[in-house]
Amino acid sequence: MKGITVLGATGSIGLNTLDVVARHGGRFRVVALTANTRWERLLEQCRRWRPELAVLREPGGAARLEEALRREGLPTRVATGEAGLVEAAAHPEAHYVMAAIVGGAGLQATLAAARAGKRVLLANKEALVMAGALFMDTVRDAGAELLPIDSEHNAIFQCMPEGFRAGERPAGVEQVLLTASGGPFRTLSPEAMARVTPDQACAHPNWDMGRKISVDSATMMNKGLEIIEARWLFGLSLEQVQVVVHPQSVVHSLVQYTDGSVLAQLGQPDMRTPIAHALAWPERMPSGVAPLDLFRVGRLEFEPPDPERFPCLRLAVEAARRGGNATIGLNAANEVAVAEFLAGRIPFPAIPAIIEEVMAQAPAGDPRTLDEILAADARARSEAAARAAIMAEQRNHA
Ligand code: NAD
Ligand code: MG
């Protein structure tokens, strides 16, 4: 019986994880669940899973959760704040930790899971973008296992040579081909893109995901973050990661070897496949995903990305080349800008504009300690917020 902590249990990845776990009754035990503010949802999950620990980051909600649990006579202990998230991640009874908090807010808990030597199922790509070197060093030093959940990286992992472990340099690999759906605006004109709404940006053609990553898919920043993620996970140079737009989202990514072989992983666009893969690895187990019907898929198409229409892709490649403060700035500015767009305060094209300005201000340098990384992140966030406020003001006067 493997104990599991789910960080971000109420989100899209968290719910998919619990769906897979529910299919394997005797195999996993839910030890800890965490959420940000929605305590009623966490309470429902506590009724169902009876974890030892439930963490609500926001203290007011945590108090209400605690009260409700006691009233119902449930055994779950409650914690709150960053310390609570870290406690859940490092819980002594957890063998596996699903790192599925969205954004930089997940960094410290994800790092704590690695430091505690867990099997880390990594969905929280922003943590790697912000702190790749620190995170990979921590995984190695603590003897943690790192399994990618992001569908492309999970696909690449599955196509890697036998015995490959995250962070190593794979033998015989020429490059990886990272597939991208192109998002909901793949064929939209720049003029039309200037007017898209948050709901349109979140209506992804193939995947059902949280709102932040959905907007990232629409700007293609998601693919940019994934280029950086791939470099850390697979020990590759920037030139060894090629983005391929593939609108059907059936080929989840490919690995090209020096002998000309290209291995791909295919499947339905359903996150339960990578989740079940990482939970069962190196074995296999059912995920609840329907088998792939190639006759229904019919055709698979591939085209080059267009960095002119998707400036976020260009900015992410530039950040990847500069590294350090530039990637921290890229991620921080993107999180702030996406939140402002989702709140209806700035237009869609303001997202890359804000990121570009913040990156231009990013000092040279490569922060390596957690404190330095958090300081650089905070600086970039406040710059991005200031720029977003100016753009929101301009929009109100327009
Ligand atoms: P989501 O918005 O659906 O869920 C986010 C979860 O994080 C929720 O449980 C929420 O309570 C928690 N959370 C949010 N802010 C928090 C904070 N400040 N402190 C603590 N907890 C907080 O997001 P998602 O779509 O599940 O994505 C989660 C992560 O997985 C992201 O990093 C995303 O890029 C990655 N990912 C998601 C998918 C997908 O299909 N959804 C695919 C690949 C990668
Ligand atoms: Mg992905």
GROMACS .gro file of N, CA and C in nm, residues 172-287:
model
  348
  172GLY      N    1   2.227   0.848  -2.689
  172GLY     CA    2   2.177   0.821  -2.825
  172GLY      C    3   2.060   0.908  -2.868
  173VAL      N    4   2.024   1.007  -2.785
  173VAL     CA    5   1.910   1.093  -2.822
  173VAL      C    6   1.962   1.217  -2.894
  174GLU      N    7   1.906   1.242  -3.013
  174GLU     CA    8   1.945   1.358  -3.092
  174GLU      C    9   1.865   1.482  -3.049
  175GLN      N   10   1.734   1.465  -3.044
  175GLN     CA   11   1.649   1.576  -2.999
  175GLN      C   12   1.512   1.523  -2.957
  176VAL      N   13   1.437   1.608  -2.888
  176VAL     CA   14   1.298   1.573  -2.858
  176VAL      C   15   1.207   1.666  -2.936
  177LEU      N   16   1.094   1.614  -2.976
  177LEU     CA   17   0.994   1.691  -3.050
  177LEU      C   18   0.874   1.708  -2.959
  178LEU      N   19   0.855   1.833  -2.918
  178LEU     CA   20   0.752   1.866  -2.819
  178LEU      C   21   0.627   1.907  -2.897
  179THR      N   22   0.521   1.828  -2.888
  179THR     CA   23   0.402   1.865  -2.965
  179THR      C   24   0.320   1.970  -2.891
  180ALA      N   25   0.251   2.054  -2.970
  180ALA     CA   26   0.168   2.163  -2.917
  180ALA      C   27   0.038   2.162  -2.997
  181SER      N   28  -0.074   2.175  -2.926
  181SER     CA   29  -0.201   2.176  -3.000
  181SER      C   30  -0.217   2.306  -3.078
  182GLY      N   31  -0.152   2.413  -3.029
  182GLY     CA   32  -0.174   2.544  -3.089
  182GLY      C   33  -0.285   2.621  -3.020
  183GLY      N   34  -0.357   2.553  -2.930
  183GLY     CA   35  -0.460   2.621  -2.849
  183GLY      C   36  -0.580   2.664  -2.931
  184PRO      N   37  -0.672   2.738  -2.867
  184PRO     CA   38  -0.797   2.776  -2.933
  184PRO      C   39  -0.778   2.883  -3.041
  185PHE      N   40  -0.663   2.953  -3.043
  185PHE     CA   41  -0.646   3.065  -3.136
  185PHE      C   42  -0.541   3.035  -3.243
  186ARG      N   43  -0.519   2.907  -3.270
  186ARG     CA   44  -0.413   2.867  -3.362
  186ARG      C   45  -0.423   2.936  -3.498
  187THR      N   46  -0.547   2.955  -3.546
  187THR     CA   47  -0.563   3.011  -3.680
  187THR      C   48  -0.625   3.150  -3.678
  188LEU      N   49  -0.634   3.210  -3.559
  188LEU     CA   50  -0.699   3.342  -3.546
  188LEU      C   51  -0.605   3.455  -3.593
  189SER      N   52  -0.661   3.557  -3.655
  189SER     CA   53  -0.580   3.672  -3.699
  189SER      C   54  -0.539   3.754  -3.576
  190PRO      N   55  -0.427   3.827  -3.584
  190PRO     CA   56  -0.384   3.911  -3.472
  190PRO      C   57  -0.491   4.014  -3.434
  191GLU      N   58  -0.566   4.065  -3.531
  191GLU     CA   59  -0.671   4.165  -3.501
  191GLU      C   60  -0.779   4.101  -3.414
  192ALA      N   61  -0.819   3.979  -3.451
  192ALA     CA   62  -0.922   3.909  -3.373
  192ALA      C   63  -0.868   3.871  -3.236
  193MET      N   64  -0.739   3.839  -3.230
  193MET     CA   65  -0.679   3.799  -3.101
  193MET      C   66  -0.683   3.913  -3.000
  194ALA      N   67  -0.679   4.036  -3.050
  194ALA     CA   68  -0.679   4.152  -2.961
  194ALA      C   69  -0.811   4.163  -2.885
  195ARG      N   70  -0.916   4.096  -2.933
  195ARG     CA   71  -1.048   4.113  -2.872
  195ARG      C   72  -1.099   3.989  -2.798
  196VAL      N   73  -1.017   3.883  -2.786
  196VAL     CA   74  -1.070   3.760  -2.726
  196VAL      C   75  -1.099   3.777  -2.577
  197THR      N   76  -1.198   3.704  -2.528
  197THR     CA   77  -1.238   3.711  -2.388
  197THR      C   78  -1.172   3.598  -2.308
  198PRO      N   79  -1.171   3.610  -2.174
  198PRO     CA   80  -1.117   3.501  -2.091
  198PRO      C   81  -1.186   3.367  -2.118
  199ASP      N   82  -1.317   3.367  -2.135
  199ASP     CA   83  -1.386   3.239  -2.159
  199ASP      C   84  -1.346   3.177  -2.292
  200GLN      N   85  -1.328   3.261  -2.394
  200GLN     CA   86  -1.281   3.207  -2.523
  200GLN      C   87  -1.141   3.149  -2.507
  201ALA      N   88  -1.055   3.217  -2.432
  201ALA     CA   89  -0.918   3.169  -2.414
  201ALA      C   90  -0.915   3.037  -2.335
  202CYS      N   91  -1.014   3.018  -2.248
  202CYS     CA   92  -1.015   2.897  -2.164
  202CYS      C   93  -1.085   2.779  -2.231
  203ALA      N   94  -1.145   2.802  -2.349
  203ALA     CA   95  -1.216   2.694  -2.418
  203ALA      C   96  -1.119   2.619  -2.509
  204HIS      N   97  -1.038   2.533  -2.448
  204HIS     CA   98  -0.938   2.460  -2.525
  204HIS      C   99  -1.004   2.353  -2.610
  205PRO      N  100  -0.958   2.337  -2.737
  205PRO     CA  101  -1.024   2.240  -2.824
  205PRO      C  102  -1.009   2.094  -2.778
  206ASN      N  103  -0.899   2.058  -2.711
  206ASN     CA  104  -0.874   1.916  -2.681
  206ASN      C  105  -0.867   1.882  -2.533
  207TRP      N  106  -0.823   1.976  -2.450
  207TRP     CA  107  -0.797   1.944  -2.310
  207TRP      C  108  -0.889   2.025  -2.218
  208ASP      N  109  -0.925   1.965  -2.105
  208ASP     CA  110  -1.005   2.033  -2.004
  208ASP      C  111  -0.913   2.059  -1.885
  209MET      N  112  -0.875   2.187  -1.863
  209MET     CA  113  -0.769   2.216  -1.765
  209MET      C  114  -0.808   2.336  -1.681
  210GLY      N  115  -0.726   2.367  -1.580
  210GLY     CA  116  -0.745   2.488  -1.500
  210GLY      C  117  -0.733   2.613  -1.587
  211ARG      N  118  -0.782   2.727  -1.534
  211ARG     CA  119  -0.789   2.847  -1.619
  211ARG      C  120  -0.652   2.905  -1.650
  212LYS      N  121  -0.558   2.899  -1.557
  212LYS     CA  122  -0.427   2.959  -1.584
  212LYS      C  123  -0.357   2.885  -1.698
  213ILE      N  124  -0.349   2.753  -1.690
  213ILE     CA  125  -0.281   2.679  -1.797
  213ILE      C  126  -0.360   2.686  -1.928
  214SER      N  127  -0.491   2.705  -1.920
  214SER     CA  128  -0.568   2.719  -2.043
  214SER      C  129  -0.530   2.848  -2.116
  215VAL      N  130  -0.514   2.957  -2.041
  215VAL     CA  131  -0.470   3.082  -2.104
  215VAL      C  132  -0.327   3.064  -2.157
  216ASP      N  133  -0.242   2.994  -2.079
  216ASP     CA  134  -0.105   2.967  -2.127
  216ASP      C  135  -0.107   2.891  -2.259
  217SER      N  136  -0.203   2.803  -2.277
  217SER     CA  137  -0.212   2.729  -2.404
  217SER      C  138  -0.255   2.823  -2.516
  218ALA      N  139  -0.344   2.916  -2.483
  218ALA     CA  140  -0.393   3.009  -2.585
  218ALA      C  141  -0.284   3.105  -2.631
  219THR      N  142  -0.194   3.146  -2.539
  219THR     CA  143  -0.083   3.235  -2.578
  219THR      C  144   0.036   3.154  -2.629
  220MET      N  145   0.032   3.023  -2.609
  220MET     CA  146   0.143   2.931  -2.632
  220MET      C  147   0.259   2.950  -2.534
  221MET      N  148   0.238   3.031  -2.429
  221MET     CA  149   0.338   3.036  -2.322
  221MET      C  150   0.353   2.896  -2.260
  222ASN      N  151   0.243   2.821  -2.259
  222ASN     CA  152   0.253   2.686  -2.204
  222ASN      C  153   0.365   2.608  -2.272
  223LYS      N  154   0.373   2.618  -2.405
  223LYS     CA  155   0.479   2.545  -2.475
  223LYS      C  156   0.616   2.603  -2.441
  224GLY      N  157   0.621   2.735  -2.423
  224GLY     CA  158   0.746   2.798  -2.385
  224GLY      C  159   0.794   2.748  -2.250
  225LEU      N  160   0.702   2.743  -2.153
  225LEU     CA  161   0.738   2.690  -2.020
  225LEU      C  162   0.782   2.544  -2.034
  226GLU      N  163   0.716   2.471  -2.124
  226GLU     CA  164   0.749   2.329  -2.141
  226GLU      C  165   0.886   2.306  -2.206
  227ILE      N  166   0.930   2.401  -2.289
  227ILE     CA  167   1.066   2.390  -2.345
  227ILE      C  168   1.166   2.394  -2.228
  228ILE      N  169   1.146   2.489  -2.139
  228ILE     CA  170   1.237   2.504  -2.023
  228ILE      C  171   1.226   2.381  -1.933
  229GLU      N  172   1.104   2.334  -1.911
  229GLU     CA  173   1.081   2.213  -1.831
  229GLU      C  174   1.156   2.094  -1.892
  230ALA      N  175   1.147   2.080  -2.024
  230ALA     CA  176   1.211   1.965  -2.092
  230ALA      C  177   1.362   1.968  -2.077
  231ARG      N  178   1.418   2.089  -2.081
  231ARG     CA  179   1.565   2.098  -2.070
  231ARG      C  180   1.611   2.046  -1.934
  232TRP      N  181   1.537   2.081  -1.829
  232TRP     CA  182   1.578   2.035  -1.696
  232TRP      C  183   1.553   1.885  -1.679
  233LEU      N  184   1.440   1.838  -1.726
  233LEU     CA  185   1.405   1.697  -1.702
  233LEU      C  186   1.493   1.602  -1.781
  234PHE      N  187   1.532   1.645  -1.901
  234PHE     CA  188   1.599   1.550  -1.991
  234PHE      C  189   1.742   1.588  -2.024
  235GLY      N  190   1.799   1.686  -1.951
  235GLY     CA  191   1.939   1.722  -1.970
  235GLY      C  192   1.972   1.761  -2.113
  236LEU      N  193   1.887   1.844  -2.176
  236LEU     CA  194   1.904   1.878  -2.317
  236LEU      C  195   1.944   2.025  -2.334
  237SER      N  196   2.008   2.054  -2.449
  237SER     CA  197   2.033   2.194  -2.484
  237SER      C  198   1.906   2.249  -2.548
  238LEU      N  199   1.901   2.383  -2.559
  238LEU     CA  200   1.784   2.448  -2.619
  238LEU      C  201   1.763   2.400  -2.763
  239GLU      N  202   1.874   2.378  -2.833
  239GLU     CA  203   1.865   2.335  -2.973
  239GLU      C  204   1.808   2.194  -2.986
  240GLN      N  205   1.813   2.117  -2.879
  240GLN     CA  206   1.764   1.979  -2.885
  240GLN      C  207   1.614   1.967  -2.855
  241VAL      N  208   1.547   2.080  -2.835
  241VAL     CA  209   1.403   2.077  -2.809
  241VAL      C  210   1.331   2.149  -2.922
  242GLN      N  211   1.256   2.074  -3.002
  242GLN     CA  212   1.187   2.136  -3.115
  242GLN      C  213   1.036   2.129  -3.094
  243VAL      N  214   0.970   2.243  -3.112
  243VAL     CA  215   0.824   2.248  -3.097
  243VAL      C  216   0.758   2.214  -3.231
  244VAL      N  217   0.661   2.124  -3.227
  244VAL     CA  218   0.586   2.082  -3.346
  244VAL      C  219   0.438   2.104  -3.317
  245VAL      N  220   0.372   2.187  -3.396
  245VAL     CA  221   0.229   2.207  -3.375
  245VAL      C  222   0.154   2.087  -3.435
  246HIS      N  223   0.069   2.028  -3.351
  246HIS     CA  224  -0.004   1.906  -3.388
  246HIS      C  225  -0.146   1.922  -3.333
  247PRO      N  226  -0.237   1.974  -3.416
  247PRO     CA  227  -0.370   2.016  -3.365
  247PRO      C  228  -0.453   1.904  -3.304
  248GLN      N  229  -0.429   1.779  -3.339
  248GLN     CA  230  -0.515   1.670  -3.288
  248GLN      C  231  -0.484   1.630  -3.144
  249SER      N  232  -0.367   1.664  -3.092
  249SER     CA  233  -0.326   1.624  -2.955
  249SER      C  234  -0.340   1.474  -2.932
  250VAL      N  235  -0.293   1.396  -3.027
  250VAL     CA  236  -0.294   1.250  -3.013
  250VAL      C  237  -0.151   1.198  -2.992
  251VAL      N  238  -0.058   1.255  -3.068
  251VAL     CA  239   0.084   1.227  -3.044
  251VAL      C  240   0.128   1.324  -2.935
  252HIS      N  241   0.165   1.270  -2.818
  252HIS     CA  242   0.190   1.360  -2.704
  252HIS      C  243   0.332   1.413  -2.699
  253SER      N  244   0.422   1.357  -2.777
  253SER     CA  245   0.559   1.406  -2.802
  253SER      C  246   0.641   1.290  -2.856
  254LEU      N  247   0.763   1.323  -2.903
  254LEU     CA  248   0.846   1.222  -2.970
  254LEU      C  249   0.993   1.241  -2.932
  255VAL      N  250   1.069   1.131  -2.944
  255VAL     CA  251   1.213   1.134  -2.919
  255VAL      C  252   1.284   1.082  -3.043
  256GLN      N  253   1.377   1.164  -3.093
  256GLN     CA  254   1.452   1.125  -3.213
  256GLN      C  255   1.592   1.078  -3.172
  257TYR      N  256   1.629   0.959  -3.217
  257TYR     CA  257   1.758   0.900  -3.183
  257TYR      C  258   1.859   0.922  -3.295
  258THR      N  259   1.987   0.904  -3.262
  258THR     CA  260   2.094   0.929  -3.359
  258THR      C  261   2.088   0.835  -3.480
  259ASP      N  262   2.025   0.719  -3.464
  259ASP     CA  263   2.017   0.626  -3.578
  259ASP      C  264   1.900   0.656  -3.670
  260GLY      N  265   1.826   0.764  -3.643
  260GLY     CA  266   1.713   0.800  -3.728
  260GLY      C  267   1.580   0.751  -3.675
  261SER      N  268   1.581   0.667  -3.572
  261SER     CA  269   1.455   0.621  -3.513
  261SER      C  270   1.385   0.737  -3.444
  262VAL      N  271   1.254   0.743  -3.459
  262VAL     CA  272   1.173   0.841  -3.386
  262VAL      C  273   1.066   0.765  -3.309
  263LEU      N  274   1.070   0.773  -3.176
  263LEU     CA  275   0.970   0.704  -3.094
  263LEU      C  276   0.868   0.807  -3.044
  264ALA      N  277   0.742   0.768  -3.048
  264ALA     CA  278   0.636   0.859  -3.004
  264ALA      C  279   0.547   0.788  -2.904
  265GLN      N  280   0.480   0.865  -2.819
  265GLN     CA  281   0.375   0.809  -2.734
  265GLN      C  282   0.244   0.873  -2.780
  266LEU      N  283   0.144   0.789  -2.803
  266LEU     CA  284   0.013   0.837  -2.848
  266LEU      C  285  -0.093   0.799  -2.745
  267GLY      N  286  -0.203   0.871  -2.748
  267GLY     CA  287  -0.315   0.836  -2.660
  267GLY      C  288  -0.421   0.944  -2.666
  268GLN      N  289  -0.530   0.919  -2.595
  268GLN     CA  290  -0.635   1.020  -2.584
  268GLN      C  291  -0.580   1.140  -2.508
  269PRO      N  292  -0.631   1.260  -2.537
  269PRO     CA  293  -0.591   1.374  -2.455
  269PRO      C  294  -0.663   1.370  -2.320
  270ASP      N  295  -0.611   1.289  -2.229
  270ASP     CA  296  -0.674   1.268  -2.098
  270ASP      C  297  -0.560   1.250  -1.998
  271MET      N  298  -0.551   1.340  -1.900
  271MET     CA  299  -0.438   1.341  -1.807
  271MET      C  300  -0.432   1.217  -1.719
  272ARG      N  301  -0.538   1.139  -1.717
  272ARG     CA  302  -0.532   1.018  -1.634
  272ARG      C  303  -0.430   0.917  -1.687
  273THR      N  304  -0.396   0.925  -1.817
  273THR     CA  305  -0.293   0.834  -1.869
  273THR      C  306  -0.155   0.865  -1.809
  274PRO      N  307  -0.104   0.990  -1.822
  274PRO     CA  308   0.026   1.015  -1.757
  274PRO      C  309   0.021   0.996  -1.605
  275ILE      N  310  -0.092   1.028  -1.542
  275ILE     CA  311  -0.101   1.012  -1.396
  275ILE      C  312  -0.089   0.863  -1.359
  276ALA      N  313  -0.164   0.777  -1.429
  276ALA     CA  314  -0.157   0.634  -1.399
  276ALA      C  315  -0.018   0.578  -1.431
  277HIS      N  316   0.042   0.629  -1.538
  277HIS     CA  317   0.178   0.584  -1.573
  277HIS      C  318   0.275   0.612  -1.459
  278ALA      N  319   0.268   0.737  -1.406
  278ALA     CA  320   0.363   0.776  -1.302
  278ALA      C  321   0.334   0.707  -1.169
  279LEU      N  322   0.207   0.680  -1.142
  279LEU     CA  323   0.173   0.611  -1.017
  279LEU      C  324   0.218   0.465  -1.022
  280ALA      N  325   0.207   0.402  -1.137
  280ALA     CA  326   0.236   0.258  -1.147
  280ALA      C  327   0.381   0.230  -1.183
  281TRP      N  328   0.451   0.330  -1.239
  281TRP     CA  329   0.586   0.311  -1.292
  281TRP      C  330   0.675   0.231  -1.196
  282PRO      N  331   0.751   0.135  -1.241
  282PRO     CA  332   0.773   0.098  -1.382
  282PRO      C  333   0.670  -0.003  -1.435
  283GLU      N  334   0.566  -0.027  -1.357
  283GLU     CA  335   0.462  -0.117  -1.408
  283GLU      C  336   0.358  -0.035  -1.485
  284ARG      N  337   0.249  -0.100  -1.520
  284ARG     CA  338   0.137  -0.033  -1.587
  284ARG      C  339   0.011  -0.068  -1.512
  285MET      N  340  -0.086   0.022  -1.516
  285MET     CA  341  -0.216  -0.010  -1.455
  285MET      C  342  -0.326   0.067  -1.528
  286PRO      N  343  -0.452   0.021  -1.521
  286PRO     CA  344  -0.561   0.091  -1.590
  286PRO      C  345  -0.580   0.232  -1.535
  287SER      N  346  -0.622   0.323  -1.623
  287SER     CA  347  -0.638   0.464  -1.586
  287SER      C  348  -0.782   0.511  -1.600
   0.00000   0.00000   0.00000
